[in-house]
Short mmCIF file of C-alpha atoms and ligand atoms in Angstrom, two decimals:
data_model
loop_
_atom_site.label_atom_id
_atom_site.label_comp_id
_atom_site.label_asym_id
_atom_site.label_seq_id
_atom_site.Cartn_x
_atom_site.Cartn_y
_atom_site.Cartn_z
CA UNK A 8 -32.12 -1.36 0.95
CA UNK A 9 -31.35 -1.25 -2.79
CA UNK A 10 -29.70 -4.00 -3.93
CA UNK A 11 -26.29 -3.35 -5.19
CA UNK A 12 -25.45 -3.90 -8.49
CA UNK A 13 -23.81 -7.21 -9.58
CA UNK A 14 -20.53 -7.82 -11.03
CA UNK A 15 -21.15 -8.37 -14.87
CA UNK A 16 -19.22 -10.25 -17.35
CA UNK A 17 -18.80 -8.01 -19.95
CA UNK A 18 -16.39 -9.78 -22.35
CA UNK A 19 -15.57 -13.24 -21.09
CA UNK A 20 -17.71 -15.18 -23.51
CA UNK A 21 -16.10 -16.16 -26.77
CA UNK A 22 -12.73 -14.48 -25.81
CA UNK A 23 -9.84 -16.07 -27.74
CA UNK A 24 -6.68 -16.80 -26.14
CA UNK A 25 -4.56 -13.50 -25.14
CA UNK A 26 -7.55 -11.33 -24.95
CA UNK A 27 -8.16 -9.19 -21.90
CA UNK A 28 -10.97 -10.07 -19.51
CA UNK A 29 -12.78 -7.25 -17.88
CA UNK A 30 -15.75 -7.01 -15.15
CA UNK A 31 -17.68 -4.22 -14.09
CA UNK A 32 -20.58 -3.41 -11.71
CA UNK A 33 -23.44 -2.70 -13.97
CA UNK A 34 -27.02 -3.04 -13.05
CA UNK A 35 -28.40 -3.86 -16.64
CA UNK A 36 -25.56 -6.12 -18.15
CA UNK A 37 -25.95 -9.82 -17.41
CA UNK A 38 -24.46 -10.94 -14.36
CA UNK A 39 -21.17 -12.95 -14.00
CA UNK A 40 -21.40 -15.52 -10.93
CA UNK A 41 -18.32 -16.06 -8.89
CA UNK A 42 -18.01 -19.47 -10.76
CA UNK A 43 -18.14 -17.40 -14.23
CA UNK A 44 -15.50 -15.27 -13.12
CA UNK A 45 -13.23 -18.06 -11.82
CA UNK A 46 -13.57 -20.15 -14.70
CA UNK A 47 -12.68 -17.12 -17.03
CA UNK A 48 -9.51 -16.32 -14.60
CA UNK A 49 -8.60 -20.27 -14.83
CA UNK A 50 -8.64 -20.64 -18.38
CA UNK A 51 -5.51 -21.00 -20.21
CA UNK A 52 -3.72 -17.74 -21.39
CA UNK A 53 -0.46 -16.43 -23.00
CA UNK A 54 1.15 -16.23 -19.61
CA UNK A 55 2.82 -19.05 -17.70
CA UNK A 56 3.51 -18.61 -13.86
CA UNK A 57 5.19 -21.47 -12.40
CA UNK A 58 4.52 -20.84 -9.07
CA UNK A 59 1.79 -18.11 -7.18
CA UNK A 60 3.89 -15.33 -5.34
CA UNK A 61 3.27 -15.02 -1.60
CA UNK A 62 -0.26 -13.58 -0.71
CA UNK A 63 -0.78 -10.58 1.63
CA UNK A 64 -3.94 -9.03 2.81
CA UNK A 65 -4.85 -5.48 2.64
CA UNK A 66 -7.95 -4.41 4.75
CA UNK A 67 -9.06 -0.71 4.53
CA UNK A 68 -10.67 0.90 7.29
CA UNK A 69 -11.86 4.50 5.75
CA UNK A 70 -12.83 6.92 8.61
CA UNK A 71 -10.81 9.62 9.97
CA UNK A 72 -11.68 12.31 13.00
CA UNK A 73 -11.21 14.86 10.19
CA UNK A 74 -9.93 15.06 6.81
CA UNK A 75 -6.56 16.48 6.65
CA UNK A 76 -6.18 19.10 3.52
CA UNK A 77 -3.13 17.14 1.51
CA UNK A 78 -4.59 13.64 1.95
CA UNK A 79 -6.20 11.63 -1.06
CA UNK A 80 -6.52 8.49 0.35
CA UNK A 81 -10.12 6.92 0.70
CA UNK A 82 -10.85 8.40 4.14
CA UNK A 83 -13.75 10.20 5.39
CA UNK A 84 -14.32 12.32 8.44
CA UNK A 85 -16.62 10.25 10.64
CA UNK A 86 -20.03 12.24 11.02
CA UNK A 87 -21.58 12.50 13.91
CA UNK A 88 -18.55 11.73 16.19
CA UNK A 89 -16.95 8.44 17.24
CA UNK A 90 -20.09 7.17 18.50
CA UNK A 91 -21.66 7.04 15.22
CA UNK A 92 -18.87 5.07 13.87
CA UNK A 93 -20.46 2.06 12.70
CA UNK A 94 -17.52 -0.50 13.44
CA UNK A 95 -19.27 -3.57 14.34
CA UNK A 96 -21.28 -3.21 10.92
CA UNK A 97 -18.16 -2.80 9.13
CA UNK A 98 -16.40 -5.60 10.46
CA UNK A 99 -19.14 -7.85 9.81
CA UNK A 100 -19.07 -6.52 5.95
CA UNK A 101 -15.28 -6.93 6.17
CA UNK A 102 -15.85 -10.72 6.67
CA UNK A 103 -18.67 -10.89 4.09
CA UNK A 104 -16.12 -9.28 1.68
CA UNK A 105 -13.33 -11.91 2.67
CA UNK A 106 -15.66 -14.68 2.19
CA UNK A 107 -16.65 -13.72 -1.20
CA UNK A 108 -13.20 -13.50 -2.17
CA UNK A 109 -12.17 -16.88 -0.72
CA UNK A 110 -12.63 -18.85 -3.89
CA UNK A 111 -10.32 -16.75 -5.74
CA UNK A 112 -7.43 -17.58 -2.70
CA UNK A 113 -8.30 -21.08 -2.23
CA UNK A 114 -5.59 -23.08 -0.50
CA UNK A 115 -3.07 -20.11 -0.37
CA UNK A 116 -1.46 -18.95 2.86
CA UNK A 117 -1.58 -15.29 4.15
CA UNK A 118 2.06 -13.88 4.58
CA UNK A 119 1.27 -10.56 5.75
CA UNK A 120 -1.82 -8.24 6.88
CA UNK A 121 -1.90 -4.67 6.78
CA UNK A 122 -5.17 -3.03 8.37
CA UNK A 123 -5.11 0.88 6.89
CA UNK A 124 -6.72 3.67 6.34
CA UNK A 125 -7.96 6.21 7.14
CA UNK A 126 -7.51 5.99 10.44
CA UNK A 127 -7.79 2.03 11.74
CA UNK A 128 -6.71 2.87 15.45
CA UNK A 129 -10.21 4.42 15.75
CA UNK A 130 -11.90 1.08 15.83
CA UNK A 131 -12.02 -0.51 19.18
CA UNK A 132 -9.47 -3.44 20.12
CA UNK A 133 -12.43 -5.63 20.41
CA UNK A 134 -13.50 -5.06 16.89
CA UNK A 135 -9.87 -5.38 15.50
CA UNK A 136 -9.25 -8.85 17.55
CA UNK A 137 -12.77 -9.99 16.31
CA UNK A 138 -11.64 -9.16 12.77
CA UNK A 139 -8.03 -10.78 12.98
CA UNK A 140 -9.95 -13.72 14.68
CA UNK A 141 -12.25 -13.92 11.48
CA UNK A 142 -9.53 -13.61 9.22
CA UNK A 143 -7.42 -16.48 10.93
CA UNK A 144 -11.03 -18.91 10.80
CA UNK A 145 -11.05 -18.47 7.04
CA UNK A 146 -7.47 -18.48 5.89
CA UNK A 147 -4.37 -19.97 6.91
CA UNK A 148 -1.64 -17.43 8.36
CA UNK A 149 1.97 -18.24 7.97
CA UNK A 150 3.67 -18.72 11.21
CA UNK A 151 4.98 -15.24 12.43
CA UNK A 152 2.53 -13.37 10.06
CA UNK A 153 3.29 -9.74 10.19
CA UNK A 154 -0.19 -7.76 11.02
CA UNK A 155 0.10 -4.16 11.08
CA UNK A 156 -2.24 -1.65 12.06
CA UNK A 157 -2.09 2.15 11.11
CA UNK A 158 -2.38 4.48 13.95
CA UNK A 159 -2.60 8.19 14.62
CA UNK A 160 -1.31 9.51 17.81
CA UNK A 161 -4.02 10.91 19.48
CA UNK A 162 -4.26 10.23 23.10
CA UNK A 163 -7.38 8.30 22.66
CA UNK A 164 -5.64 6.00 20.11
CA UNK A 165 -2.66 5.84 22.44
CA UNK A 166 -4.44 4.58 25.16
CA UNK A 167 -5.43 1.49 23.41
CA UNK A 168 -2.00 0.37 21.86
CA UNK A 169 -1.50 -2.46 24.62
CA UNK A 170 -4.98 -3.91 23.66
CA UNK A 171 -4.12 -3.81 20.09
CA UNK A 172 -1.02 -6.05 20.53
CA UNK A 173 -3.33 -8.25 22.81
CA UNK A 174 -5.58 -8.40 19.94
CA UNK A 175 -3.06 -9.78 17.53
CA UNK A 176 -1.52 -6.97 15.93
CA UNK A 177 2.29 -7.06 16.01
CA UNK A 178 3.58 -4.08 14.12
CA UNK A 179 2.30 -0.35 14.63
CA UNK A 180 2.65 2.31 11.90
CA UNK A 181 2.12 5.84 13.74
CA UNK A 182 1.43 8.61 11.25
CA UNK A 183 3.39 11.27 13.18
CA UNK A 184 4.50 13.63 9.79
CA UNK A 185 6.15 16.33 11.98
CA UNK A 186 7.49 16.90 15.55
CA UNK A 187 6.50 21.02 14.90
CA UNK A 188 3.43 22.15 16.41
CA UNK A 189 3.68 25.00 13.86
CA UNK A 190 3.83 22.52 10.75
CA UNK A 191 1.33 20.11 12.32
CA UNK A 192 -1.28 23.08 12.29
CA UNK A 193 -0.64 23.81 9.02
CA UNK A 194 -1.07 20.17 7.81
CA UNK A 195 -4.39 20.13 9.52
CA UNK A 196 -3.53 17.49 11.76
CA UNK A 197 -5.55 16.58 14.96
CA UNK A 198 -2.51 15.96 17.03
CA UNK A 199 0.44 17.88 18.18
CA UNK A 200 4.27 17.28 18.94
CA UNK A 201 4.02 16.12 22.61
CA UNK A 202 1.17 13.80 21.89
CA UNK A 203 3.22 12.22 18.87
CA UNK A 204 6.06 11.70 21.50
CA UNK A 205 3.78 9.90 24.00
CA UNK A 206 2.45 7.57 21.08
CA UNK A 207 5.74 6.53 20.16
CA UNK A 208 7.03 5.88 24.03
CA UNK A 209 3.79 3.83 24.24
CA UNK A 210 4.22 1.93 20.83
CA UNK A 211 7.92 1.27 21.70
CA UNK A 212 6.94 -0.33 24.86
CA UNK A 213 3.78 -2.10 23.54
CA UNK A 214 5.51 -3.37 20.12
CA UNK A 215 8.54 -5.47 19.29
CA UNK A 216 8.46 -3.42 16.05
CA UNK A 217 6.89 -0.33 14.85
CA UNK A 218 7.25 2.25 12.07
CA UNK A 219 7.20 5.96 12.18
CA UNK A 220 5.57 8.41 9.03
CA UNK A 221 7.11 11.59 8.39
CA UNK A 222 6.52 13.99 5.85
CA UNK A 223 9.31 16.61 4.55
CA UNK A 224 9.14 19.81 2.51
CA UNK A 225 6.27 20.93 4.34
CA UNK A 226 4.80 24.59 3.96
CA UNK A 227 7.20 27.03 5.52
CA UNK A 228 9.77 24.12 6.72
CA UNK A 229 13.37 25.03 6.50
CA UNK A 230 16.41 22.57 6.41
CA UNK A 231 16.96 23.00 9.91
CA UNK A 232 13.38 22.41 10.86
CA UNK A 233 13.74 18.95 8.68
CA UNK A 234 16.77 18.14 10.42
CA UNK A 235 15.18 18.76 13.87
CA UNK A 236 11.99 16.40 12.83
CA UNK A 237 14.56 13.66 11.73
CA UNK A 238 16.42 13.96 14.96
CA UNK A 239 13.09 13.93 17.18
CA UNK A 240 12.47 10.54 15.29
CA UNK A 241 15.64 9.15 15.17
CA UNK A 242 15.85 9.82 18.99
CA UNK A 243 13.31 7.13 19.65
CA UNK A 244 15.52 4.29 17.75
CA UNK A 245 12.62 3.44 15.51
CA UNK A 246 12.92 0.12 14.02
CA UNK A 247 11.30 1.51 10.58
CA UNK A 248 11.13 5.13 9.25
CA UNK A 249 9.19 6.15 6.34
CA UNK A 250 9.87 9.58 4.97
CA UNK A 251 7.47 11.10 2.41
CA UNK A 252 7.83 14.25 0.39
CA UNK A 253 4.74 16.15 0.66
CA UNK A 254 2.72 16.09 -2.46
CA UNK A 255 -0.07 18.25 -3.57
CA UNK A 256 -2.54 15.80 -5.10
CA UNK A 257 -5.41 16.55 -7.14
CA UNK A 258 -8.78 16.86 -5.59
CA UNK A 259 -7.10 18.02 -2.28
CA UNK A 260 -8.16 21.12 -0.19
CA UNK A 261 -4.38 22.08 -0.74
CA UNK A 262 -4.73 21.51 -4.83
CA UNK A 263 -7.39 24.24 -4.46
CA UNK A 264 -5.61 26.13 -1.84
CA UNK A 265 -1.82 25.47 -2.40
CA UNK A 266 0.42 26.29 0.52
CA UNK A 267 3.73 27.77 -0.01
CA UNK A 268 6.46 24.88 -0.27
CA UNK A 269 10.03 24.74 -0.27
CA UNK A 270 11.58 25.03 -3.58
CA UNK A 271 12.87 21.89 -5.24
CA UNK A 272 16.62 22.79 -4.36
CA UNK A 273 15.69 23.00 -0.96
CA UNK A 274 13.25 19.81 -1.14
CA UNK A 275 16.39 17.50 -2.47
CA UNK A 276 18.72 18.98 0.27
CA UNK A 277 16.07 17.97 2.54
CA UNK A 278 16.10 14.24 0.81
CA UNK A 279 19.98 14.24 1.29
CA UNK A 280 19.72 15.24 4.93
CA UNK A 281 17.35 12.13 5.60
CA UNK A 282 19.54 9.84 3.61
CA UNK A 283 22.80 11.34 5.64
CA UNK A 284 21.16 11.05 9.31
CA UNK A 285 19.39 7.82 8.79
CA UNK A 286 22.38 6.14 7.79
CA UNK A 287 24.23 7.64 10.42
CA UNK A 288 21.57 6.33 12.93
CA UNK A 289 21.72 2.67 11.70
CA UNK A 290 18.77 2.48 9.36
CA UNK A 291 19.37 1.42 5.81
CA UNK A 292 17.48 2.86 3.07
CA UNK A 293 16.30 0.17 1.27
CA UNK A 294 13.29 1.81 -0.69
CA UNK A 295 12.69 5.09 -2.23
CA UNK A 296 11.00 6.26 1.00
CA UNK A 297 11.48 3.58 3.45
CA UNK A 298 14.19 2.94 6.14
CA UNK A 299 14.90 0.12 8.31
CA UNK A 300 17.10 -1.37 10.99
CA UNK A 301 18.50 -4.93 9.91
CA UNK A 302 15.52 -7.89 10.53
CA UNK A 303 12.57 -4.70 10.58
CA UNK A 304 12.02 -4.21 6.98
CA UNK A 305 8.16 -3.93 6.30
CA UNK A 306 7.28 -7.29 5.05
CA UNK A 307 3.85 -6.41 3.69
CA UNK A 308 5.14 -3.30 1.48
CA UNK A 309 8.20 -5.55 0.36
CA UNK A 310 5.56 -8.14 -1.08
CA UNK A 311 4.07 -5.28 -2.95
CA UNK A 312 7.63 -4.12 -4.47
CA UNK A 313 8.61 -7.74 -5.19
CA UNK A 314 5.54 -7.88 -7.13
CA UNK A 315 3.86 -10.36 -4.70
CA UNK A 316 0.18 -10.90 -4.40
CA UNK A 317 -2.60 -9.09 -2.18
CA UNK A 318 -6.33 -9.48 -1.90
CA UNK A 319 -7.40 -5.95 -0.91
CA UNK A 320 -11.14 -5.85 1.35
CA UNK A 321 -12.93 -2.77 2.63
CA UNK A 322 -14.11 0.48 0.94
CA UNK A 323 -12.01 1.28 -2.23
CA UNK A 324 -9.37 -1.28 -1.74
CA UNK A 325 -7.21 -2.67 -4.46
CA UNK A 326 -5.82 -6.27 -5.10
CA UNK A 327 -3.77 -8.14 -7.44
CA UNK A 328 -4.23 -11.66 -7.58
CA UNK A 329 -2.08 -13.95 -9.82
CA UNK A 330 -3.55 -17.56 -11.67
CA UNK A 331 -1.49 -19.80 -13.72
CA UNK A 332 -2.05 -17.96 -16.84
CA UNK A 333 -2.91 -14.33 -16.00
CA UNK A 334 -2.53 -11.62 -13.18
CA UNK A 335 -6.00 -10.23 -12.05
CA UNK A 336 -6.51 -6.59 -10.63
CA UNK A 337 -9.50 -5.82 -8.45
CA UNK A 338 -10.96 -2.57 -7.14
CA UNK A 339 -13.68 -2.55 -4.26
CA UNK A 340 -16.58 0.19 -4.28
CA UNK A 341 -14.75 3.26 -3.24
CA UNK A 342 -17.56 4.88 -1.19
CA UNK A 343 -18.25 3.51 2.04
CA UNK A 344 -21.98 3.43 2.09
CA UNK A 345 -21.94 1.66 -1.11
CA UNK A 346 -19.26 -0.78 0.01
CA UNK A 347 -21.25 -1.73 3.00
CA UNK A 348 -24.35 -2.39 1.17
CA UNK A 349 -22.22 -4.31 -1.78
CA UNK A 350 -20.51 -6.48 0.67
CA UNK A 351 -23.58 -7.26 2.76
CA UNK A 352 -25.03 -8.23 -0.34
CA UNK A 353 -22.38 -10.59 -1.46
CA UNK A 354 -20.70 -8.58 -3.88
CA UNK A 355 -18.28 -5.49 -3.15
CA UNK A 356 -16.28 -5.71 -6.45
CA UNK A 357 -16.26 -2.46 -8.18
CA UNK A 358 -14.24 -3.95 -11.08
CA UNK A 359 -11.57 -6.61 -12.00
CA UNK A 360 -9.50 -6.81 -15.15
CA UNK A 361 -6.82 -9.09 -16.21
CA UNK A 362 -3.41 -6.88 -16.69
CA UNK A 363 -2.48 -6.82 -20.19
CA UNK A 364 0.76 -8.85 -21.40
CA UNK A 365 2.39 -5.46 -22.87
CA UNK A 366 1.82 -3.43 -19.37
CA UNK A 367 3.38 -6.34 -17.23
CA UNK A 368 7.16 -5.17 -17.69
CA UNK A 369 6.26 -1.35 -16.43
CA UNK A 370 3.91 -2.69 -13.51
CA UNK A 371 6.80 -4.87 -12.33
CA UNK A 372 9.39 -2.20 -12.53
CA UNK A 373 7.11 0.52 -11.03
CA UNK A 374 7.54 -1.61 -7.95
CA UNK A 375 10.51 -3.63 -8.13
CA UNK A 376 13.07 -0.43 -9.25
CA UNK A 377 11.86 1.28 -5.92
CA UNK A 378 14.06 -1.44 -3.89
CA UNK A 379 17.84 -0.35 -3.48
CA UNK A 380 18.69 -3.82 -4.11
CA UNK A 381 16.64 -4.00 -7.35
CA UNK A 382 15.61 -7.45 -8.38
CA UNK A 383 17.05 -10.87 -9.49
CA UNK A 384 15.80 -11.56 -13.08
CA UNK A 385 14.57 -14.91 -12.15
CA UNK A 386 11.83 -13.23 -10.00
CA UNK A 387 10.72 -11.12 -12.87
CA UNK A 388 10.00 -14.34 -14.94
CA UNK A 389 8.51 -16.04 -12.16
CA UNK A 390 6.24 -13.08 -10.97
CA UNK A 391 5.03 -12.04 -14.51
CA UNK A 392 4.85 -15.12 -16.36
CA UNK A 393 6.91 -13.46 -19.34
CA UNK A 394 10.51 -14.48 -20.76
CA UNK A 395 13.30 -12.17 -19.48
CA UNK A 396 13.54 -11.38 -23.20
CA UNK A 397 10.40 -9.20 -22.97
CA UNK A 398 12.81 -6.66 -21.14
CA UNK A 399 16.02 -7.11 -22.72
CA UNK A 400 15.92 -3.94 -25.04
CA UNK A 401 14.80 -1.72 -22.41
CA UNK A 402 17.49 -2.92 -19.76
CA UNK A 403 20.35 -2.64 -22.39
CA UNK A 404 19.00 1.11 -22.69
CA UNK A 405 18.89 1.62 -19.22
CA UNK A 406 22.24 0.06 -18.73
CA UNK A 407 23.76 2.29 -21.54
CA UNK A 408 22.61 5.38 -19.87
CA UNK A 409 24.10 4.53 -16.45
CA UNK A 410 20.59 3.95 -14.74
CA UNK A 411 20.87 0.38 -13.79
CA UNK A 412 23.76 -1.86 -13.24
CA UNK A 413 23.59 -5.87 -13.73
CA UNK A 414 24.94 -9.14 -13.93
CA UNK A 415 23.63 -12.47 -15.52
CA UNK A 416 21.29 -12.66 -12.19
CA UNK A 417 20.44 -9.55 -10.77
CA UNK A 418 19.46 -5.72 -11.92
CA UNK A 419 19.90 -2.80 -9.76
CA UNK A 420 19.28 0.67 -10.01
CA UNK A 421 22.50 2.61 -9.86
CA UNK A 422 22.65 5.81 -7.56
CA UNK A 423 21.77 7.72 -10.56
CA UNK A 424 18.77 5.58 -11.58
CA UNK A 425 17.50 5.64 -7.93
CA UNK A 426 17.65 9.56 -8.20
CA UNK A 427 15.98 9.84 -11.52
CA UNK A 428 13.59 6.92 -11.30
CA UNK A 429 11.11 8.26 -13.47
CA UNK A 430 13.41 8.21 -16.45
CA UNK A 431 13.97 4.89 -15.82
CA UNK A 432 10.80 3.76 -15.54
CA UNK A 433 9.98 5.57 -18.63
CA UNK A 434 12.05 2.84 -20.60
CA UNK A 435 9.78 0.37 -19.69
CA UNK A 436 6.45 1.63 -20.80
CA UNK A 437 4.59 -0.51 -23.59
CA UNK A 438 5.29 0.91 -27.10
CA UNK A 439 2.21 2.98 -27.82
CA UNK A 440 -0.42 1.15 -30.21
CA UNK A 441 -0.12 1.69 -33.99
C1 SAM B 1 -2.54 6.10 4.64
S1 SAM B 1 -2.08 7.75 5.30
C2 SAM B 1 -2.67 7.29 6.81
C3 SAM B 1 -1.99 7.15 7.96
C4 SAM B 1 -2.51 7.81 9.25
N1 SAM B 1 -4.00 7.98 9.02
C5 SAM B 1 -2.07 9.28 9.50
O1 SAM B 1 -2.57 10.31 8.49
O2 SAM B 1 -1.04 9.42 10.19
C6 SAM B 1 -0.14 6.71 5.21
C7 SAM B 1 0.76 8.06 5.06
O3 SAM B 1 0.91 8.39 3.80
C8 SAM B 1 1.76 9.84 4.00
N2 SAM B 1 0.86 10.61 3.06
C9 SAM B 1 -0.45 11.07 3.32
N3 SAM B 1 -0.86 12.00 2.13
C10 SAM B 1 0.39 12.28 1.89
C11 SAM B 1 0.76 13.38 0.70
N4 SAM B 1 -0.26 14.08 -0.04
N5 SAM B 1 2.40 13.43 0.26
C12 SAM B 1 3.20 12.67 0.95
N6 SAM B 1 2.94 11.61 2.10
C13 SAM B 1 1.35 11.59 2.08
C14 SAM B 1 1.66 10.07 5.51
O4 SAM B 1 2.87 10.15 5.92
C15 SAM B 1 0.82 9.20 6.26
O5 SAM B 1 0.96 9.06 7.44
S1 SF4 B 2 -5.63 10.99 9.07
FE1 SF4 B 2 -4.37 10.07 7.60
S2 SF4 B 2 -5.77 8.96 6.24
FE2 SF4 B 2 -6.79 10.26 7.89
S3 SF4 B 2 -7.32 12.24 6.30
FE3 SF4 B 2 -5.54 12.58 7.47
S4 SF4 B 2 -3.75 11.84 6.42
FE4 SF4 B 2 -5.83 11.10 5.43
#
């Protein structure tokens, strides 16, 4: 097997305080050991984080039965059928990836775990159970740690739901998308509406909490069609619903062969309908695309939106880790074969870099302003290590334009700010360098 390229330390030596550390995979450069990378990240710097935020763990499982034409996630059709799924090898490599990352999260507790994909429900409950046990053996989990698994509603997966629960998963997120067979076919889905209904019924029986993913503004969808999808989902009284507008992502089949989609006015009427029907059904819209009953908000996603930390393991996984004086972003090797080889050899990180001080306000807002309740000003200081004065000017401007409301402690997007989120976020972009 080819030795994977090691993480190299391209700029750490001789850095002055405040400069940005950046590491990348490169066969030719000098290799940086874990100790060197850690030492670089622990050095004094221009930020001061008084406390580290809650830590989540994201685990990426990259295979699907087939690739959907709209999907730009790091997901790959499993070649040679399910029997060819290298699940044992992949879980072993995940454990190796986690072990290599442990020095960067030493002594920290894990608040939530998300097994995402791809289609994690293609993995057997035994392998998922082995993975969860391996995580527990290496990292302390908070009592009641939320452990979510993404599942597709095929019959094959559905039969395994109870076994996933027994393996330690305590929340299921089911990718239904629509209950209209014609829409599902156009979306290239491998399941139909009857299978979606059966999967939700099974999830409701087996799990105390679960999520349904729906998409709207689908090819050929009418307002009545969108309403019917919503009613079908709400009939199950889901504790949590995520509703995304279908977007055409670059480098997908739909980008190459665009389907006819509802126009902006119709899409906006659909969103109004979603807000109205979910509200009437007792689900609160607490984030741009997320609706929940009391006590059922997605704790893992909330940690992202509250600018918490997350370690990402598995092919192409992203991570964000805080240290006393800096915040670091990591990306794992994207190609599953390259990631497998990397993790097995002890180094699956493709690149990592320190977030520039000037980028932190925008990065924080990109997450926090997605929340209907906004954020506490003290949380901004705690999570970014910056003084609140760093956002005084754009906040004033946002308030002047009626995009946020605030008091001395809290900032909240107004209804207008929530509807025109991009205009609001733009105010926090770093000033262009001269
Ligand atoms: C990581 S995906 C995978 C979940 C699962 N494999 C599935 O497809 O059912 C999570 C969710 O993102 C949403 N999604 C994926 N691609 C999208 C797109 N192009 N536009 C809008 N939502 C999208 C879908 O609702 C999907 O359920
Ligand atoms: S099943 Fe989900 S992750 Fe897989 S290709 Fe389709 S949308 Fe993407």
